[in-house]
Coordinates of C-alpha atoms and ligand atoms in Angstrom, one line a residue:
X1 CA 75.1 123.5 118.9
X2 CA 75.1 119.8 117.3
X3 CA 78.5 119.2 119.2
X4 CA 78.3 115.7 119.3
X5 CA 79.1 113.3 116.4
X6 CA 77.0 110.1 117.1
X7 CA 77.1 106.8 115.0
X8 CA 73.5 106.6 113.8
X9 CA 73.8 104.2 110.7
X10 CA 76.5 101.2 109.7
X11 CA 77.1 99.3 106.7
X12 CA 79.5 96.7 105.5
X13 CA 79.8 94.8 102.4
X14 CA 82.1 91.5 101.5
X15 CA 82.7 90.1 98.4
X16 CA 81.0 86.7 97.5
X17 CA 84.3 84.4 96.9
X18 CA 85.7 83.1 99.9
X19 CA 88.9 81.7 100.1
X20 CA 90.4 79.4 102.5
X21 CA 93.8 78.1 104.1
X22 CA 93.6 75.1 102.2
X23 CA 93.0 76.8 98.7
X24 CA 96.0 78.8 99.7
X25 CA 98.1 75.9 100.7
X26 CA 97.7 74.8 97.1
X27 CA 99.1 78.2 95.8
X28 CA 102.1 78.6 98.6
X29 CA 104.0 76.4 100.8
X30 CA 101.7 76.4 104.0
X31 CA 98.9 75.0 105.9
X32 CA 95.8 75.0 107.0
X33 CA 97.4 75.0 110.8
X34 CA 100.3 77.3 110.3
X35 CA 98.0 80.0 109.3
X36 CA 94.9 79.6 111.9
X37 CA 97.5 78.5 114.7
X38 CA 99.7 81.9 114.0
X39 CA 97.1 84.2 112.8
X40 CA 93.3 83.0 114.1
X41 CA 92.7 83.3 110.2
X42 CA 90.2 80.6 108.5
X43 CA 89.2 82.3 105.0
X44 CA 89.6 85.8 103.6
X45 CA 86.9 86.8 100.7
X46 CA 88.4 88.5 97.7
X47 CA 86.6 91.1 95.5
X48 CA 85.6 90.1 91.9
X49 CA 87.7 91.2 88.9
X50 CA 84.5 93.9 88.3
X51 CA 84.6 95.0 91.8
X52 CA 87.0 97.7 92.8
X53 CA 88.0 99.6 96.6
X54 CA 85.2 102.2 95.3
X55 CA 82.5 99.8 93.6
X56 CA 83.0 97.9 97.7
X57 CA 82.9 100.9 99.5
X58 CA 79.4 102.2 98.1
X59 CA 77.8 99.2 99.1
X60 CA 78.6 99.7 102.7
X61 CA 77.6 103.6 102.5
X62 CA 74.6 102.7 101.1
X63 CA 73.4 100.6 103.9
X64 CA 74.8 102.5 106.1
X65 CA 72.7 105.5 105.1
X66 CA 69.7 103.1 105.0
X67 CA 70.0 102.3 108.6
X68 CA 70.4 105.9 109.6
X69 CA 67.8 106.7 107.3
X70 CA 69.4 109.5 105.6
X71 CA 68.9 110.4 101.9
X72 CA 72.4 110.8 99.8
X73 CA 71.6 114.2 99.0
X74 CA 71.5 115.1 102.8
X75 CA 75.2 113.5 103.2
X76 CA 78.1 116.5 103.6
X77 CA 81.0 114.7 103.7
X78 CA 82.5 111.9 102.7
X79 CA 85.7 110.6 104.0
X80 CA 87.0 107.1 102.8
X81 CA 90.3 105.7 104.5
X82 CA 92.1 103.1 102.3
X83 CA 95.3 101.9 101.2
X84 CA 94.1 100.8 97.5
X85 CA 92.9 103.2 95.8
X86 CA 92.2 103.1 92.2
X87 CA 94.3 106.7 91.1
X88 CA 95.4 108.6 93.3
X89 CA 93.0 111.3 92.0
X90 CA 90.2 111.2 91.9
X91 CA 89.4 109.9 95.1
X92 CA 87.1 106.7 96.2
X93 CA 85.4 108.6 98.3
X94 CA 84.6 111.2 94.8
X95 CA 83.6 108.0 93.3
X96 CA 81.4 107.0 96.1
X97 CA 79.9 110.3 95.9
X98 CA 78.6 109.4 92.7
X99 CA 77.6 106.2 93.1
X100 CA 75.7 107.7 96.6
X101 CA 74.1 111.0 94.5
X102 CA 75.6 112.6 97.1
X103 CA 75.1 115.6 95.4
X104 CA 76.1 118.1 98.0
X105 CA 79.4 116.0 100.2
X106 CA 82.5 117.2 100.5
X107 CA 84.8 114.2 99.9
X108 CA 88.5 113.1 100.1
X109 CA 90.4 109.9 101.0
X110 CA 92.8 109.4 104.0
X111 CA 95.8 107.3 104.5
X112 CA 96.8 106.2 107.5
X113 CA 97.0 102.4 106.6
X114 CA 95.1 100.1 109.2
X115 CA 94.5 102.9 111.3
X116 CA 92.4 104.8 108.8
X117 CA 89.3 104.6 110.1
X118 CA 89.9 105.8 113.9
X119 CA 91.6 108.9 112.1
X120 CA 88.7 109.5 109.7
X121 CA 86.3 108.8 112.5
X122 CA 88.3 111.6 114.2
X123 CA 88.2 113.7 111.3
X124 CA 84.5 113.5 110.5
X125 CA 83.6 113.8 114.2
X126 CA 85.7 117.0 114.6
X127 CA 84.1 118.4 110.9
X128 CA 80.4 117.9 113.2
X129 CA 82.1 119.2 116.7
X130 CA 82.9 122.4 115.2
X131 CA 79.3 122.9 113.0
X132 CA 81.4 122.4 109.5
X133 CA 79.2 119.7 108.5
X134 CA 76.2 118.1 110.4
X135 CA 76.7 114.6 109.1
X136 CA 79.3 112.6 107.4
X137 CA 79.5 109.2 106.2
X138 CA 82.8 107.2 107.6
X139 CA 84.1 104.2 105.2
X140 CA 87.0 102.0 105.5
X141 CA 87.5 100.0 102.2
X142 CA 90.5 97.5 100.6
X143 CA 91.4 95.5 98.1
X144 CA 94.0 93.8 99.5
X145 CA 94.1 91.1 96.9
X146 CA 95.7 93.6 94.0
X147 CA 98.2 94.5 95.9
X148 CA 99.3 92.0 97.6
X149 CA 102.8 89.0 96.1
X150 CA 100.5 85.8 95.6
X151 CA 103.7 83.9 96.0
X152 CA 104.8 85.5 99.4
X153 CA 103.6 83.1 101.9
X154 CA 104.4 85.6 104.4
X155 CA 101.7 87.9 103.4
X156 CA 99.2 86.8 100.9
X157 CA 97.5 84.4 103.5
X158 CA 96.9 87.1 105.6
X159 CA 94.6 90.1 103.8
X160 CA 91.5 90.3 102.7
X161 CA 88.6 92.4 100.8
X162 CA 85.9 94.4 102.4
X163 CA 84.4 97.8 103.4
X164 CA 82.9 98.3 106.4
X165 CA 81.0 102.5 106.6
X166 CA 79.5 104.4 109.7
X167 CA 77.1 107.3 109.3
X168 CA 77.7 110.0 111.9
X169 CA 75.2 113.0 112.5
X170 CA 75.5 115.3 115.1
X171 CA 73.6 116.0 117.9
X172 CA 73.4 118.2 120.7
X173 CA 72.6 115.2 123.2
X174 CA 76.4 114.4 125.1
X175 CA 77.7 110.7 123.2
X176 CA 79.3 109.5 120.1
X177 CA 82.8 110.0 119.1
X178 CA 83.9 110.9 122.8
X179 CA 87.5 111.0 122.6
X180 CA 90.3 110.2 120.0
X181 CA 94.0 109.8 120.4
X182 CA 95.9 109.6 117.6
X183 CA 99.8 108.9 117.0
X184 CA 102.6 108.1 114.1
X185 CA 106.4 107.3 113.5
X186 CA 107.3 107.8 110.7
X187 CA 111.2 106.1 111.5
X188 CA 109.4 103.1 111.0
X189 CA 108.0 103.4 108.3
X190 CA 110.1 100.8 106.4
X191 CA 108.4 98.1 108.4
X192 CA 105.0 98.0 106.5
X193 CA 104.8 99.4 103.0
X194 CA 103.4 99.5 99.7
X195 CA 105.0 102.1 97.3
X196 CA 102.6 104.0 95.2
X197 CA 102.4 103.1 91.7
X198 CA 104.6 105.3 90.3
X199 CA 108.1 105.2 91.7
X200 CA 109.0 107.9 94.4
X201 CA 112.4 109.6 93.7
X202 CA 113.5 108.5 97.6
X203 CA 113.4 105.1 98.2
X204 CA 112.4 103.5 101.5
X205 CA 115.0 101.5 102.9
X206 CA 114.1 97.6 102.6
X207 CA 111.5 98.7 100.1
X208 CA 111.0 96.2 97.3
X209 CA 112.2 97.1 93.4
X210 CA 111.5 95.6 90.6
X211 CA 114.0 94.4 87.7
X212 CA 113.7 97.8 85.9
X213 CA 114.3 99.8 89.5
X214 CA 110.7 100.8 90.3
X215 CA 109.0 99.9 93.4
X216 CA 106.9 97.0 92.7
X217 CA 103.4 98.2 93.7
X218 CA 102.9 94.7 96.7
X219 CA 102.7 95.3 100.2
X220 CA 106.5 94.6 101.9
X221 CA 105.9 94.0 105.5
X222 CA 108.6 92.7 108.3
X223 CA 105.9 90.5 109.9
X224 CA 108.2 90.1 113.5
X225 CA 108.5 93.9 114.0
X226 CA 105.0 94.8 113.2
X227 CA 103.9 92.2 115.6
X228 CA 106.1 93.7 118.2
X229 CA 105.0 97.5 117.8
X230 CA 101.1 96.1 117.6
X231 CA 100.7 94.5 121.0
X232 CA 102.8 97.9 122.9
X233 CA 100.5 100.5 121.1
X234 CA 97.2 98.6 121.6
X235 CA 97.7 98.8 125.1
X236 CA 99.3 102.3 125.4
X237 CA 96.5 104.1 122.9
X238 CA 93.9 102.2 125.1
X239 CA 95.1 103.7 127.8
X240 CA 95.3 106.8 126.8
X241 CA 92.2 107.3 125.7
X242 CA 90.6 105.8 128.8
X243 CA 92.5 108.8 130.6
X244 CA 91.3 111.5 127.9
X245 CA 87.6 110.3 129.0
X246 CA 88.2 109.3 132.5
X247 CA 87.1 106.2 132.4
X248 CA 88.9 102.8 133.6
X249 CA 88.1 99.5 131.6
X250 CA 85.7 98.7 133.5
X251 CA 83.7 101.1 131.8
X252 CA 84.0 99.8 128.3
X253 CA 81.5 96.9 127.1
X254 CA 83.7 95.9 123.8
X255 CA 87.1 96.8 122.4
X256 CA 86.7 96.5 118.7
X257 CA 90.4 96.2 117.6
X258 CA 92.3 96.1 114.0
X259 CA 91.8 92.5 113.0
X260 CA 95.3 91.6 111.9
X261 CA 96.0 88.7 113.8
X262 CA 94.2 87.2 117.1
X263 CA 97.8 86.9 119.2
X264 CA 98.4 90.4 118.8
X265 CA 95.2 90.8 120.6
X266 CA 95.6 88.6 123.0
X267 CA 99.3 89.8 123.7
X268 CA 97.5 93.0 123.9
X269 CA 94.7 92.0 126.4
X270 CA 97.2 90.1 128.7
X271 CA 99.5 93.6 128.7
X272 CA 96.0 95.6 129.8
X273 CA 95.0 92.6 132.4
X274 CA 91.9 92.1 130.1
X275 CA 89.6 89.1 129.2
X276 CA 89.8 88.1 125.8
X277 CA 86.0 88.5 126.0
X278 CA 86.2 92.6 125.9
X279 CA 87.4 92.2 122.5
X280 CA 85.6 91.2 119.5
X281 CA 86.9 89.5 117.3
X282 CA 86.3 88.1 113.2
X283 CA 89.7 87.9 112.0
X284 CA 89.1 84.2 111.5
X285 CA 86.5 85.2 108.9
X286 CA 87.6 88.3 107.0
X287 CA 91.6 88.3 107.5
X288 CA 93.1 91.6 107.8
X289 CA 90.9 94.4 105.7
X290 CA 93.2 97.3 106.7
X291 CA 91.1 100.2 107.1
X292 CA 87.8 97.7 106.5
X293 CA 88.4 95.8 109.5
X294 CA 87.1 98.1 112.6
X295 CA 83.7 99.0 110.5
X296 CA 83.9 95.3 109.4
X297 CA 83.5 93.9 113.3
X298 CA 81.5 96.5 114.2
X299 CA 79.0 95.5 111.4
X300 CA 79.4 91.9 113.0
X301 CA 79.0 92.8 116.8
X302 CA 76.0 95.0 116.4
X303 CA 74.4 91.7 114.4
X304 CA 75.3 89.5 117.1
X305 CA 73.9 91.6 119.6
X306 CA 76.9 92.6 121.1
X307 CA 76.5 96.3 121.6
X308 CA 73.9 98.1 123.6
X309 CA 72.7 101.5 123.9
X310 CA 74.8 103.3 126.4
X311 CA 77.6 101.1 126.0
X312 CA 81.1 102.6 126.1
X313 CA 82.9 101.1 123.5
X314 CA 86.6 101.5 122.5
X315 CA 87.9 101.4 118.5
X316 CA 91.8 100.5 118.2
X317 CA 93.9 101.2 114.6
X318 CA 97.7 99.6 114.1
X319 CA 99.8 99.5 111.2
X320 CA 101.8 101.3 108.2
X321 CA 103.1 104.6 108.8
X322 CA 103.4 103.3 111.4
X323 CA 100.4 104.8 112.4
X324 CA 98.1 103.9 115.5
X325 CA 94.8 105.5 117.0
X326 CA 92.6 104.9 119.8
X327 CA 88.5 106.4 119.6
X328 CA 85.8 105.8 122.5
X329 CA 82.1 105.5 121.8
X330 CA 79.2 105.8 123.1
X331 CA 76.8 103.4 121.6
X332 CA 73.2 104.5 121.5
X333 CA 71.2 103.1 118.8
X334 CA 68.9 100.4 118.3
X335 CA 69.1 98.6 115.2
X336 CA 66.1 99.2 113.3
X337 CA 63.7 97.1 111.5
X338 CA 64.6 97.4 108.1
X339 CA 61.6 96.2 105.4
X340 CA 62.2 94.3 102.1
X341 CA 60.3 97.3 100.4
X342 CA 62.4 99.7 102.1
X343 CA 65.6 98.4 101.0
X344 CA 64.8 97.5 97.4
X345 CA 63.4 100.9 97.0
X346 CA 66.3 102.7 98.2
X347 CA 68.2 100.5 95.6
X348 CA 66.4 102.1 92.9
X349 CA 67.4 105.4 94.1
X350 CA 71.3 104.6 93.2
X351 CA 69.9 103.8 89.6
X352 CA 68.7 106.8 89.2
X353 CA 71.9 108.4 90.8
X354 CA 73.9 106.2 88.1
X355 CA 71.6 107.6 85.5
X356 CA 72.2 111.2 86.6
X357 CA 75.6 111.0 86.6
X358 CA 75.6 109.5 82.8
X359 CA 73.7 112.5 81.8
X360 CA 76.0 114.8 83.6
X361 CA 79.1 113.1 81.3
X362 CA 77.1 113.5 78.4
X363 CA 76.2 117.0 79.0
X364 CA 79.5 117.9 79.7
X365 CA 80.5 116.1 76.3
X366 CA 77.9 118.0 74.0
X367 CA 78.8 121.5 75.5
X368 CA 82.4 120.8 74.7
X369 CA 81.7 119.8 71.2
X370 CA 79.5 122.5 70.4
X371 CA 81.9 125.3 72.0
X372 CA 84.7 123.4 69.5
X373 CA 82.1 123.9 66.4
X374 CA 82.0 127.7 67.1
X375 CA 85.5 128.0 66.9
X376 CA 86.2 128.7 71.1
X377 CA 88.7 126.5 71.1
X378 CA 91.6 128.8 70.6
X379 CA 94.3 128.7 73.9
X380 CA 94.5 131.1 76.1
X381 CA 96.6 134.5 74.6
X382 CA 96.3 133.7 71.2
Ligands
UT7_1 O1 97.6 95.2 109.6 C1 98.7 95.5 110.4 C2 99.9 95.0 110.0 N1 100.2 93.6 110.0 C3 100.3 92.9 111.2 O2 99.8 93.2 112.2 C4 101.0 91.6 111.1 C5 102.0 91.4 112.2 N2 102.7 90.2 112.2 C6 102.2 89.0 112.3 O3 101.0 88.8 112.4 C7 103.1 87.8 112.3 O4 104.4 88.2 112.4 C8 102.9 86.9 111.1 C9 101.6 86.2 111.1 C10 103.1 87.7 109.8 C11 104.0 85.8 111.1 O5 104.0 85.0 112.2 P1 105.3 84.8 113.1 O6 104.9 83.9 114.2 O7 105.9 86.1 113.4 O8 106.2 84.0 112.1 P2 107.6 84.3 111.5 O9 107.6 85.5 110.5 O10 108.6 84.5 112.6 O11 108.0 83.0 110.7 C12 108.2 81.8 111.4 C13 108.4 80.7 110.3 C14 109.5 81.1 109.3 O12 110.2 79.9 108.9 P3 111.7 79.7 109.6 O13 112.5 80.8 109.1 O14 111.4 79.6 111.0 O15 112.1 78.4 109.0 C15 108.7 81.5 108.1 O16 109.3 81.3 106.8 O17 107.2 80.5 109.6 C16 107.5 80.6 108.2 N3 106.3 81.0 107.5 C17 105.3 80.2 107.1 N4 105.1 78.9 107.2 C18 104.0 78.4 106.7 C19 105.9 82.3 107.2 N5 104.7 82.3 106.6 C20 104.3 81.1 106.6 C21 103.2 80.5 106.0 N6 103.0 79.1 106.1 N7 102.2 81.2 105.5

């Protein structure tokens, strides 16, 4: 039985344009200071007006899936967490399945704000425990920018764009996703929110309207209390999850947390008796991704060297909901050499998909017309 749902490929992708603290402090009243003294944040990229939460999120599946080596058409699921979606239906991850030729995933989105990915790890990893699916490709991707008040100083220098993706296959050799804790309350979920775009008939309390009485579709967020709830739950789901592996922290290598802001962490790591060094951190690069920041740093630790095989390593999600998760790891992969050729070649591959896909639409466009012409078209009953 392939029990075991191990990482074997990662991916991340960043948009080019980079923005910095003092571009910002041209748009809102703050500073360079304020922002890296309060938050550890330098620069944030932000996508391009052609890129979309889908358009970043294929680029991290795809290499991703070239690291593990895995055609698209193997892939049997496809989970995406994110906050910013295009529509509500159909899903990113439906869209990523066609930029993939995934041709035979399952594939949904999940929302559990910045904890999405530890609960999509979780639900991938359970989909391989249980032999639904034998491999499943992981994403967490944002576009922070579109939804976020450019005039708010109290948000907009925080977030940023990304998409960070893990491939998981499983594998009847003990390791991977080794255990998960996962927890919500919904009683504060008032604290961090962004209202969908069309207005719900039962307003969160504190949630921002517009002039004409729809939510406006910005993240609200009461910075204070976030901060507060952060720093108990990173500790308590670390914790817990230690317990559900029996291990201590002395058995984890690297804690790869949520990069919202690098005094949660360190409020965090002070409350677990912890060097700052057990955490990795690139918040001062990226901002906060939401869901893109866990696959984000662990893009960035693996390149740095930072993870070996049979490392224990711990992932923690904070934020709307309020939603928070705790996964442990084991790391057992060697990044492998990866040739120009190689790459390019599996470039051409997503052409083709494209191409596919175009034919599919047009297909589907002649058969309709043609069952018009020969008078089919009646409704059903008459
Ligand atoms: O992804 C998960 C969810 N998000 C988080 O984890 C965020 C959690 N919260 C935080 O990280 C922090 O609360 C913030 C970084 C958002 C704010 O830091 P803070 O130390 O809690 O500041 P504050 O909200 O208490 O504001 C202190 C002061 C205020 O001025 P007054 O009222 O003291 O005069 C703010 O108006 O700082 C002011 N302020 C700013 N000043 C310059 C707020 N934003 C800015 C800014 N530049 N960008």
């Amino acid at each position: 039985m392939m029990r075991y749902a191990h990482i074997v490929g990662w991916g991340c992708y960043l948009p080019n344009r980079l923005v910095t603290n003092d571009e910002l402090s041209t748009m809102v009243d703050t500073t360079d200071e304020w922002i890296f003294q309060r938050t550890g944040i330098r620069t944030r990229h932000i996508a391009a007006a052609h890129e979309t939460t889908a358009t970043l999120a294929f680029e991290a599946a795809a290499r991703a899936l070239t690291v593990a080596d895995l055609n698209p058409s193997q892939v049997e699921l496809i989970i995406v967490a994110t906050s910013t979606p295009e529509y509500m239906f159909p899903s990113t991850a439906c869209k990523v399945q066609d930029y993939l030729g995934a041709s035979r995933a399952g594939a949904f989105d999940l929302s559990a704000a910045c904890s999405g990915f530890v609960y999509a790890l979780q639900m991938a990893s359970q989909s391989i425990a249980t032999g639904a699916v034998r491999n499943a490709v992981v994403i967490g991707s944002e576009t922070m920018s579109r939804v976020i008040d450019w005039s708010d100083r109290g948000t907009c220098v925080l977030f940023g764009d990304g998409a960070g993706a893990v491939v998981l296959k499983g594998s009847s050799v003990p390791g991977g996703v080794m255990a998960t804790t996962l927890r919500s309350d919904g009683s504060g979920a008032d604290l961090l929110s962004l209202p969908a775009l069309y207005h719900n008939p039962v307003p969160i309390a504190g949630a921002e309207y517009s002039s004409n009485g729809h939510h406006k579709n910005i993240i609200d967020m009461d910075g204070r209390q976030v901060y507060r709830f952060a720093t108990n739950v990173i500790a308590s789901s670390i914790q817990d999850v230690l317990k559900k592996c029996e291990l201590t922290a002395d058995d984890i290598a690297l804690i790869i947390p949520h990069q919202a802001n690098t005094r949660i962490i360190e409020a965090a790591a002070r409350k677990l008796k912890l060097p700052m060094e057990k955490f990795y951190m690139n918040v001062e690069h990226n901002g906060n991704t939401s869901a893109a920041s866990i696959p984000l740093a662990l893009c960035d630790a693996v390149s740095e060297g930072r993870l070996r095989p049979d490392d224990n390593i711990v992932f923690v999600g904070f934020g709307g909901g309020l939603t928070w998760a705790a996964s442990i790891v084991k790391w057992d992969v060697t990044p492998p050499e990866i040739s120009f050729v190689d790459h390019e070649w599996k470039r051409v591959r997503y052409i083709m998909a494209r191409g596919r896909s175009r034919l599919r639409r047009w297909q589907r466009r002649v058969e309709a017309n043609m069952v018009r012409s020969s008078g089919n078209n009646k409704e059903p009953g008459n």
